[in-house]
Amino acid sequence: MKIGILKETQKGERRVCISPIIAKQLIEKGFEVLVEEDAGVNSSFKNSDYEKIGATVEIRGVVFKEANVLVKINPFDEEDLKLIDSSHILMSQLFHKSHPELIKAIAEKGATAFSMDAMPRISRAQDMDVLSSQSNLAGYKAVILGAYEMTKIFPLMMTAAGTITPSRVLVYGVGVAGLQAIATAKRLGAVVEATDIRMETKEQTESLGAKFISVDNTGEEKAEGGYAKAASEDYARRQKEAVNKSLFQADLVITTAMVPGRKSPILITEDQIKQMKNGAVIIDLAAAQGGNVELSKLNKTVIKHGVKIIGTTISPESVSTNASDLYGKNMLNFLKHLTKDNEFIWDLEEEITDETLIVHNGKIRKNGKTE
């Protein structure tokens, strides 16, 4: 079986789906690996790094022609689809619930496609979960970016000239990204608070030394498979009331709340921003899905009412070397799970396969069945 590693073409993307060290492990397991020329350059991996471990570096067209399995991080685009045929098995974050037109186009090509963002949140799938591995780094980087953009330092500091009080950090959403943001901000010495609709995250927040802002979630839909549900208008109102005091005192705010297949919920309105501290910084990690902050714009910095709002994504492109290694390890584990003796098993009843297999031989699957 030939695995094709494709170069990412999405603007701003610096990662590669499989790093040389992971490609080496695939080769050791009997897979052949083809790498699109310069696929790893933006992650500090040279073409020669892949060639040294036994992979073959080819131009784009050759990889599409010869590889059985095509791997990317971001969804396949129109240019990719021109080179895809019924012999291909595609693997990437397809975000299929938000991109039905892409799924239809893949099906029309007769191809098969796995969506890595559809990985079930179960214990035996943890080492294949790209959302978790990438969000973990994104949470860390959000704090580092915030620290750079702030005009204050994080820790308490006692000097001969006086005492500097610690910065206050508020985190919305205690998922993987939120937990890492909390841990990183605490390590840097900040006073950290966090809030989430999922009350089960209270213990996790407090275990990291942060204060959890509780909001009664009676009557709210329970999270399924570890993913957050959209909150009701009543809950959103009560959350604002509970969090406002902390929000208005915060020096740095990080928002991470996303609901799969839906626009990100607005957690911070312009009216709230008007009441925040002058010089406060907001890092909106949900900007790619509309944003948690009313004024945020993807990949832009907006300064309004004395507050700096930075719209970014949960994808940690700026730490692309580490992110590529982790994503690649997820892919290695996923391929090992799906295959035996380097051939696909196609156990459609098995939960991980069932959840991630979106298109099978040109047929779109829904609710574990092929239409």
Tab-separated table of C-alpha atoms in Angstrom, residues 40 74 112 142 198 217 257 306 313 340:
chain	number	residue	atom	x	y	z
A	40	GLY	CA	7.372	19.629	4.932
A	74	ASN	CA	-7.101	20.382	5.771
A	112	THR	CA	-13.498	6.677	-0.274
A	142	ALA	CA	-2.886	31.131	22.715
A	198	ARG	CA	-20.131	21.125	31.073
A	217	ASN	CA	-26.879	24.118	33.493
A	257	ALA	CA	-15.941	27.184	22.511
A	306	GLY	CA	-9.397	49.849	24.114
A	313	THR	CA	-7.930	29.117	14.934
A	340	LYS	CA	-3.885	-5.716	8.795
